[in-house]
CSV table of C-alpha atoms and ligand atoms in Angstrom, one decimal:
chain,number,residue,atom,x,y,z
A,1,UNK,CA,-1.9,26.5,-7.7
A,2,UNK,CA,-5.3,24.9,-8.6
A,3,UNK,CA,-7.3,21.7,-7.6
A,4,UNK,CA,-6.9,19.7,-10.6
A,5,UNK,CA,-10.6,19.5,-12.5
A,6,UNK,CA,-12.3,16.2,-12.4
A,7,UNK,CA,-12.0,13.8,-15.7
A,8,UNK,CA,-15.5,12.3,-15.5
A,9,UNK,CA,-14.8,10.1,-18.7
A,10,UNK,CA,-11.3,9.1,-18.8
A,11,UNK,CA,-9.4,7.8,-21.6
A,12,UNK,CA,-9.7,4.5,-20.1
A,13,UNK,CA,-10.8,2.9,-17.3
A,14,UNK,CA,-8.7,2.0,-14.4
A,15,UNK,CA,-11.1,-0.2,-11.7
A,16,UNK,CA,-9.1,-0.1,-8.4
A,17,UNK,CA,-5.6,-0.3,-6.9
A,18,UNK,CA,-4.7,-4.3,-7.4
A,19,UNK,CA,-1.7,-5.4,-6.2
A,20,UNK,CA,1.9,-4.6,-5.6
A,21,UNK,CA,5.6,-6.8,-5.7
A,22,UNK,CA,8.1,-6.0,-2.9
A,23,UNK,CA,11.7,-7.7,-3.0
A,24,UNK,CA,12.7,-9.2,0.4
A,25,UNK,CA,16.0,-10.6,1.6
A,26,UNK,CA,14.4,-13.7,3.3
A,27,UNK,CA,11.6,-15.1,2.0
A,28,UNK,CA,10.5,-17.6,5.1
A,29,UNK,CA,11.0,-13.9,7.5
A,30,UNK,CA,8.4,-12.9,5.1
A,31,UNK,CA,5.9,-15.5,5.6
A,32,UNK,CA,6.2,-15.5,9.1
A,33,UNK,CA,5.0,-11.8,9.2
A,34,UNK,CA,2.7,-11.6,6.4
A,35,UNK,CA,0.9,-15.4,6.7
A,36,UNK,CA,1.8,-15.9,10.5
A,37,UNK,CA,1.3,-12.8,12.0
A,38,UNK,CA,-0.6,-10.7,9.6
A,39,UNK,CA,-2.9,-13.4,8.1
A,40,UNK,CA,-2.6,-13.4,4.8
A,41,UNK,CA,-3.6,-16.1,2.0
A,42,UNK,CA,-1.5,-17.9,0.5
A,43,UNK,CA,-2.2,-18.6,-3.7
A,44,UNK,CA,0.9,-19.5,-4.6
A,45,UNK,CA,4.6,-20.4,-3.9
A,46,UNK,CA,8.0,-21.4,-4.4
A,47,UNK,CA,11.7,-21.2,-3.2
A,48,UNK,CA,11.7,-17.3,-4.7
A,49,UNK,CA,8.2,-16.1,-4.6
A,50,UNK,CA,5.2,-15.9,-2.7
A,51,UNK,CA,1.8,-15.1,-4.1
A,52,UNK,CA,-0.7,-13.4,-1.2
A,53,UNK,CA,-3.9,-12.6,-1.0
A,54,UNK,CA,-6.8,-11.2,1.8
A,55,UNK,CA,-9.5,-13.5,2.5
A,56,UNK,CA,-12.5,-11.6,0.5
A,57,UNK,CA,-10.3,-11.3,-2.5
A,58,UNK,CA,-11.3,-13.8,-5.1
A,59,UNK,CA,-8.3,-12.6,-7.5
A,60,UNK,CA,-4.6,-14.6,-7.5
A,61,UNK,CA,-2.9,-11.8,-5.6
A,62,UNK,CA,-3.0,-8.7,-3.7
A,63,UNK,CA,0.5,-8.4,-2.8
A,64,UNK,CA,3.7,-10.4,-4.2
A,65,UNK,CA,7.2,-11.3,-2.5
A,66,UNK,CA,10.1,-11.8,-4.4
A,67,UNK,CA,13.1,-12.8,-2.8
A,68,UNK,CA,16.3,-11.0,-3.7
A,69,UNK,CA,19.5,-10.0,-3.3
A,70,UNK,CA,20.6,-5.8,-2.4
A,71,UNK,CA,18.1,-3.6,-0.6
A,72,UNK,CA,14.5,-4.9,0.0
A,73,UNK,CA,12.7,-2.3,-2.6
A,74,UNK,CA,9.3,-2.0,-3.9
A,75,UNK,CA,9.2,-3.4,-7.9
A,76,UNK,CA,6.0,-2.3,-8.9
A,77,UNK,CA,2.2,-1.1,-7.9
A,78,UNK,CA,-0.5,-2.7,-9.9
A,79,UNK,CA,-3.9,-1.1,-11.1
A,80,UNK,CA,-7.0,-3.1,-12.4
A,81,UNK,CA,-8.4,-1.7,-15.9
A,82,UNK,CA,-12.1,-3.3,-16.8
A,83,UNK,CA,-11.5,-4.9,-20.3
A,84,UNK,CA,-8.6,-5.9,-22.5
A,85,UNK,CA,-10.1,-2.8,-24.6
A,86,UNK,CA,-9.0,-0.6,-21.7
A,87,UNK,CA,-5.3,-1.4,-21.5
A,88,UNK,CA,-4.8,-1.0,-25.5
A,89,UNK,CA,-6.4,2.0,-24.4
A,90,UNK,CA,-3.8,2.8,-21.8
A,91,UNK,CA,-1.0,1.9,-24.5
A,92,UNK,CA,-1.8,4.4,-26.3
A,93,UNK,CA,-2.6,7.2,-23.8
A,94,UNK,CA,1.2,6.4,-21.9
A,95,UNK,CA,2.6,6.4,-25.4
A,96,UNK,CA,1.0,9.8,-26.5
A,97,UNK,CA,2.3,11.2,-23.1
A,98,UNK,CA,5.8,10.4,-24.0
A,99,UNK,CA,6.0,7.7,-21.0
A,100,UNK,CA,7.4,4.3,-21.3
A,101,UNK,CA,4.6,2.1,-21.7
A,102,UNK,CA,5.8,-2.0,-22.9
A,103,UNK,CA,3.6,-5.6,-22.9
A,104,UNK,CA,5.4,-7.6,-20.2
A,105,UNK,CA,4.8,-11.6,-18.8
A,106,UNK,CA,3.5,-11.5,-15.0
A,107,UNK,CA,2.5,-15.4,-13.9
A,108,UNK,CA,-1.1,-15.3,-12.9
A,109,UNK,CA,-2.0,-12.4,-15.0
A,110,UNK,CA,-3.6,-12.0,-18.3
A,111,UNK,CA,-2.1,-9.4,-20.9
A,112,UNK,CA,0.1,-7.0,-19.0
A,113,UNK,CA,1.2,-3.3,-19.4
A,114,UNK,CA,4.3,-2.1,-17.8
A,115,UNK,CA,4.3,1.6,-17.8
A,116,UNK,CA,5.6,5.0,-16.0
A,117,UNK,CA,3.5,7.4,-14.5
A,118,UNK,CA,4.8,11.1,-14.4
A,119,UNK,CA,6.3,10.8,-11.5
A,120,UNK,CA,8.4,8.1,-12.2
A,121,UNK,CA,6.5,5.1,-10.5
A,122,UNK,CA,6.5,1.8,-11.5
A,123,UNK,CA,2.8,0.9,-12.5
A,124,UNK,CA,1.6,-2.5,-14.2
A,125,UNK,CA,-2.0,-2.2,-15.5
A,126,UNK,CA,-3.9,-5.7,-16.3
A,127,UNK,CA,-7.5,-6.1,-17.0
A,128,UNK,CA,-7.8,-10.2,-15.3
A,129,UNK,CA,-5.7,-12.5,-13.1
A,130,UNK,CA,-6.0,-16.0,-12.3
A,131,UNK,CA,-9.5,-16.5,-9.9
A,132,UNK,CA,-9.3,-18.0,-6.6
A,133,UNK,CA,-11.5,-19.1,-4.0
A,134,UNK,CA,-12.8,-16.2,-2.1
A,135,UNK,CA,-12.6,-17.3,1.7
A,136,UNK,CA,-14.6,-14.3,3.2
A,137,UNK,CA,-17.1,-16.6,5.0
A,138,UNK,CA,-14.5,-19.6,5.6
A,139,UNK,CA,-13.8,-18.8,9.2
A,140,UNK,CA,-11.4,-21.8,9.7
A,141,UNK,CA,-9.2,-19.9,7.2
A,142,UNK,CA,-9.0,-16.7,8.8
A,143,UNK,CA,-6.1,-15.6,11.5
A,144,UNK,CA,-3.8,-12.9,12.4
A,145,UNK,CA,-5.6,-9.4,11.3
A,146,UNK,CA,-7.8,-11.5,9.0
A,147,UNK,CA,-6.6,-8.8,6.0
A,148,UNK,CA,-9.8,-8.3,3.9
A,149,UNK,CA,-8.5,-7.0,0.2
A,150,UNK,CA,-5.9,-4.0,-1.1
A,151,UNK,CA,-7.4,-1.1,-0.6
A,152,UNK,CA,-4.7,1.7,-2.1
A,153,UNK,CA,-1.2,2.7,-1.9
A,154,UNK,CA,0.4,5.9,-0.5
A,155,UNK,CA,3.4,7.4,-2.7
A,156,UNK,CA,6.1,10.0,-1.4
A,157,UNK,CA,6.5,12.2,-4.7
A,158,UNK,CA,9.0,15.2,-4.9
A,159,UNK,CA,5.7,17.1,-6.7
A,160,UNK,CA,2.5,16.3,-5.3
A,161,UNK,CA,0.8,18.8,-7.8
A,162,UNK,CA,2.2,17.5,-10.6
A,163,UNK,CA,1.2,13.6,-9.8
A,164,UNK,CA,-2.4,14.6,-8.8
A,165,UNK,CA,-2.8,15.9,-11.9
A,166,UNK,CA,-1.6,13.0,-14.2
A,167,UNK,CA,-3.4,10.7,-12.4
A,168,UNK,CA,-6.8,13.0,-12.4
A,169,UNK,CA,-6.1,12.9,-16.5
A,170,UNK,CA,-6.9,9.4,-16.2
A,171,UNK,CA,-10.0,9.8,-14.2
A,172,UNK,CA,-8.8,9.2,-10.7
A,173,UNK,CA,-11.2,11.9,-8.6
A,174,UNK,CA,-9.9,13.9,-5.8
A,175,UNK,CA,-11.4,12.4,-2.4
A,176,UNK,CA,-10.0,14.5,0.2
A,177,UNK,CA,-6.7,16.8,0.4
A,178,UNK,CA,-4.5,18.3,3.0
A,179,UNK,CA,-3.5,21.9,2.6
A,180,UNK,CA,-1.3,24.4,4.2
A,181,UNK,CA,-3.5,26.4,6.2
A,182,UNK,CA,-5.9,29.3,3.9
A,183,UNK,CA,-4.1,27.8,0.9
A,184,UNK,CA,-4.9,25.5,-1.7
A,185,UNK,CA,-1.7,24.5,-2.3
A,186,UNK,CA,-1.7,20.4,-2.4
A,187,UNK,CA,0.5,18.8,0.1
A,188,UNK,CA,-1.3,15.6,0.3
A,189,UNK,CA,-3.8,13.9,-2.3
A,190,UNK,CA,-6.2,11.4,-1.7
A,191,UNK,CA,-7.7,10.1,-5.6
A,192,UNK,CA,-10.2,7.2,-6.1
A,193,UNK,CA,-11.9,4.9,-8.8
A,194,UNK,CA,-13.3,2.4,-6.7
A,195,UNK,CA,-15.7,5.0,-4.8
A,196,UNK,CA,-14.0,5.0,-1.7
A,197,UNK,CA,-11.7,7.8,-0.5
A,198,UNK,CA,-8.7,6.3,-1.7
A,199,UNK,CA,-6.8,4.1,-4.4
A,200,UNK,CA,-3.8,6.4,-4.5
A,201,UNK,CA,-2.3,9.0,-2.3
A,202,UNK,CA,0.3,11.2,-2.8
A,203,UNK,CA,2.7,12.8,-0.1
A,204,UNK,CA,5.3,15.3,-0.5
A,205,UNK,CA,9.1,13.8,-0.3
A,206,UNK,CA,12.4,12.3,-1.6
A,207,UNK,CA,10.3,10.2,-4.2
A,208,UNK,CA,8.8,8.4,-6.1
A,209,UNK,CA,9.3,6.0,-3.1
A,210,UNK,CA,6.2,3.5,-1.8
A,211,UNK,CA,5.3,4.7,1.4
A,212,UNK,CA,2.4,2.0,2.1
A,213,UNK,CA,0.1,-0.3,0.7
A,214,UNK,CA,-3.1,-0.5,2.7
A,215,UNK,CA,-5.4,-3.8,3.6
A,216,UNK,CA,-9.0,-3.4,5.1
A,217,UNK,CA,-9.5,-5.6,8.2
A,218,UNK,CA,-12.8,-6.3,9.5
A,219,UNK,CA,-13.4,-5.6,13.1
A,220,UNK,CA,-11.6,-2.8,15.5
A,221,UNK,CA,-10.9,-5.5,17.6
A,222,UNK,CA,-8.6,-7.0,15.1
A,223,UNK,CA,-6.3,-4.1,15.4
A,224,UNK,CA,-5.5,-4.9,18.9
A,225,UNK,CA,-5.4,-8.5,18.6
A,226,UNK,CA,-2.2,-8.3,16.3
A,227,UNK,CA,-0.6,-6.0,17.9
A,228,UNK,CA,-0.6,-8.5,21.0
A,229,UNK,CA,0.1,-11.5,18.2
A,230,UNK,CA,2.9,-9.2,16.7
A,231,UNK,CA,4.4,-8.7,20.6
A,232,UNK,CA,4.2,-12.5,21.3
A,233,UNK,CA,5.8,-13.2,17.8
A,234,UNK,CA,8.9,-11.3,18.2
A,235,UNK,CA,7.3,-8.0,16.1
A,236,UNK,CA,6.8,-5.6,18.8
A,237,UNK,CA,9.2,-3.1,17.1
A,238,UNK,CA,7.6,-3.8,13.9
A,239,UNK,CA,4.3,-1.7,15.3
A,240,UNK,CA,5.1,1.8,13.8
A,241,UNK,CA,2.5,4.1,14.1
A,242,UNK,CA,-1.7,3.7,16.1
A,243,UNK,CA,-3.6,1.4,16.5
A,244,UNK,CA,-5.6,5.7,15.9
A,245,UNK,CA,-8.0,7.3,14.0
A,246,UNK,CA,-7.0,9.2,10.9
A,247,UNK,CA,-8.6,12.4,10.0
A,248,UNK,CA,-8.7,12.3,6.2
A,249,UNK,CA,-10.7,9.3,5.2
A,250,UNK,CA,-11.7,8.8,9.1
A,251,UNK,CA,-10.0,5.4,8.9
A,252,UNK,CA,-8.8,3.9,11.7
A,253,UNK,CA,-5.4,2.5,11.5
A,254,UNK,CA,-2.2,0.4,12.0
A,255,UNK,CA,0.9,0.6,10.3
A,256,UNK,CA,3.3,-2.1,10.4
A,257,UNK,CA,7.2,-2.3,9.3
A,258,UNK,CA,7.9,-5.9,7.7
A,259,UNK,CA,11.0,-7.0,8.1
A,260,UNK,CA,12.5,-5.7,5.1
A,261,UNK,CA,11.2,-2.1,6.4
A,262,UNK,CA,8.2,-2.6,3.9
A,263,UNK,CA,5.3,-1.0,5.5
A,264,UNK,CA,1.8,-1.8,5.5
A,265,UNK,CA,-0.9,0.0,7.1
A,266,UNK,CA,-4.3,-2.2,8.3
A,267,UNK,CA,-7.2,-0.2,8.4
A,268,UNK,CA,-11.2,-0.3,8.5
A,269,UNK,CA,-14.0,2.3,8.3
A,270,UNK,CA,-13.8,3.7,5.0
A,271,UNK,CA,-16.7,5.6,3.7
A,272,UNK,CA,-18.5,6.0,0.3
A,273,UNK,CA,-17.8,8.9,-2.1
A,274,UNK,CA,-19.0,8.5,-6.1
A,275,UNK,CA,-21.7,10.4,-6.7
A,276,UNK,CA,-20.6,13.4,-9.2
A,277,UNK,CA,-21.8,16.4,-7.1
A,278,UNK,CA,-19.3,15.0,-4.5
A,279,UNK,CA,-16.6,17.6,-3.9
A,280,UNK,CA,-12.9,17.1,-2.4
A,281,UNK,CA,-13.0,17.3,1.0
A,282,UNK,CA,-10.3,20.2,2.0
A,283,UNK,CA,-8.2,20.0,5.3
A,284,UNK,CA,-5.9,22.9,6.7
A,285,UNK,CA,-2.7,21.2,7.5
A,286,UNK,CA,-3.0,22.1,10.8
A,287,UNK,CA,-6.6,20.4,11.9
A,288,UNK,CA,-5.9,17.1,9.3
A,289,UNK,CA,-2.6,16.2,11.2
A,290,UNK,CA,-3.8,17.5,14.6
A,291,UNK,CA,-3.3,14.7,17.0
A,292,UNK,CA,-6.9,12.7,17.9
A,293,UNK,CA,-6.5,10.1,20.7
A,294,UNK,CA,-3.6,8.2,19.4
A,295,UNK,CA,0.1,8.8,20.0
A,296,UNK,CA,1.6,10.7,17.2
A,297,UNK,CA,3.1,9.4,14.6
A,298,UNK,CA,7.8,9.3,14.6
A,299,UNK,CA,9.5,11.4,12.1
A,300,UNK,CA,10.2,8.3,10.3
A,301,UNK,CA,6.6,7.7,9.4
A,302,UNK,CA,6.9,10.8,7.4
A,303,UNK,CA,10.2,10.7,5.5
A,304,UNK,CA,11.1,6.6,5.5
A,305,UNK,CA,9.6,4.7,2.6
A,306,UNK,CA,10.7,1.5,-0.2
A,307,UNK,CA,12.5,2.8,-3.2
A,308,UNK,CA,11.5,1.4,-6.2
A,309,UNK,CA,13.6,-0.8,-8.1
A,310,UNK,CA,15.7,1.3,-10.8
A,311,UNK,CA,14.5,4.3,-9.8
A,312,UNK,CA,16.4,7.1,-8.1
A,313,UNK,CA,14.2,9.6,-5.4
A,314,UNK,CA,14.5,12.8,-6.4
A,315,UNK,CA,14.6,15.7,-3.5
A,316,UNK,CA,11.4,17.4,-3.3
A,317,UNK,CA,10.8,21.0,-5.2
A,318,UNK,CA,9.1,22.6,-2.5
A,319,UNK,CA,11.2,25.5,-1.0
A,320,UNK,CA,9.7,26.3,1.7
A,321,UNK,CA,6.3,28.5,1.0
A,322,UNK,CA,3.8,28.7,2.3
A,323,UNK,CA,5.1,25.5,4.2
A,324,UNK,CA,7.9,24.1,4.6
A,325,UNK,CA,8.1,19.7,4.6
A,326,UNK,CA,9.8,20.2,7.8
A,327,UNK,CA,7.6,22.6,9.1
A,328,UNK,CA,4.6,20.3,8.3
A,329,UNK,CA,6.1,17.4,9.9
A,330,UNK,CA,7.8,19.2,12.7
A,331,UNK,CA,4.0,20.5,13.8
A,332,UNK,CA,2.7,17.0,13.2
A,333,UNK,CA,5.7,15.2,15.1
A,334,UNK,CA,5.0,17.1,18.0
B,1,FE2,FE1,-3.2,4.7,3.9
């Protein structure tokens, strides 16, 4: 295997991860952990839907409830593009790849393109959404973690190789990866637009399945603050995995189950990477998942994620060299 090559002019231009819409089974359980507890905005809602969004965001929404019957699943992730150029653009690059690729209505959005990635994932790619106030200095506004903006998500993908390279075709750049010791195999991907280390990551599993979405908070402090909040809520259980420092993208971290099993890491600390002599930053498997100062993470961090609607996970290739899933998580379990 290879490190995908950089695309340093893409076939058009995707901005930043934007947004994402989960199904819950109780909408008003939502709100309490989302607006309540976690601290989010609220643009928009009704007896079916809420509209969220983090307090430096000036866009409609960040992250979109739906309430629904079945199990809670993840609908879509959504990308920014810079101009309406860009996603007749994008059209045309999903249709030339064979991928499903279809105008659709989303409320609060301008024009709209449904697609699938190669992988499988539900994407929608828009160039504008409604504008709201952005609250980043209106204190009286902010509670809970006092979630900043969307920041990326993290897939589970049965071929981590093959969705690093799609998404490198259309100018995502390779940040940081995790390998199996002296290899260069890819086991996990970390690609950006935005010049941060990540809009997108992929991670080997039963997939394509959302394993996260990912909000900036401000201050460390914050982290601790709603994990007491959560505790005096009723959310104790809903703390998965830190308050820790992550080794890729030295972020440190919280991730939180909703109560539809969604999960949501809150994070700060990111760093900058843009500039075109900037490598990937390679990590042997065994230093990137070595334990810092934080517990480690449960089993279930590394195999439980949302399915997406209409899509059925597909068991991962890998069969066993030079490391097996198990193996990987078995020595990061520990
Ligand atoms: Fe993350």
């Amino acid at each position: 295997m290879t490190i995908p090559k950089p695309v340093y002019n893409p076939p058009f231009n995707v901005t930043r991860a934007s947004h994402c819409v989960l199904t819950v089974k109780d909408l008003s359980a939502s709100r309490s952990f989302y607006v309540d507890l976690i601290g989010f905005i609220v643009s928009d809602e009704d007896k079916s839907t809420i509209y969220l969004r983090g307090v430096a965001e000036a866009c409609h929404h960040s992250l979109v409830l739906k309430q629904a019957r079945g199990e809670p699943q993840a609908e879509r992730i959504g990308m920014r593009v810079f101009t309406e150029e860009d996603l007749d653009k994008a059209k045309a690059f999903f249709s030339n790849a064979g991928l499903p690729a279809k105008w659709v209505e989303a409320a609060h959005q301008g024009r709209t393109l449904a697609v699938r990635d190669a992988s499988g994932v539900p994407v929608e790619l828009c160039a504008t959404m409604e504008v709201k106030p952005r609250l980043v200095v209106a204190f009286g506004e902010h509670h809970g973690a006092v979630p900043q903006r969307l920041d990326h998500f993290q897939l589970l993908v049965p071929d981590v190789q093959k969705a690093c390279e799609f998404w490198m075709s259309m100018g995502f750049r390779l940040s940081e990866y995790i390998s199996p010791d002296g290899t260069d195999e890819l086991l996990f991907a970390f690609l950006q637009r935005k010049g941060n280390p990540h809009d997108i990551v992929f991670a080997p599993g039963a997939g394509p399945r959302l394993h996260h979405a990912a909000f900036s908070i401000p201050e460390s402090y914050h982290f601790f603050y709603v994990c007491d909040l959560a505790a005096e809520m009723g959310f104790a259980d809903n703390v998965e995995f830190g308050p820790g420092r992550h080794g890729p993208g030295h972020a440190l971290f919280v991730y939180l189950r909703d109560p539809d099993g969604h999960r949501i890491e809150l994070f700060n600390t990111h760093y900058q990477v843009m500039d075109i002599e900037n490598e990937p930053m390679r990590w042997d498997a065994s230093v990137a998942m070595k334990r810092r100062w934080q517990l480690p993470a449960r089993r279930q961090w590394f195999v439980e994620a949302s399915r997406f609607v209409d899509v059925e996970p597909r068991e991962g290739a890998r069969k066993g060299e030079p490391m097996s899933l198990e193996k990987f998580i078995a020595s990061a379990t520990r």
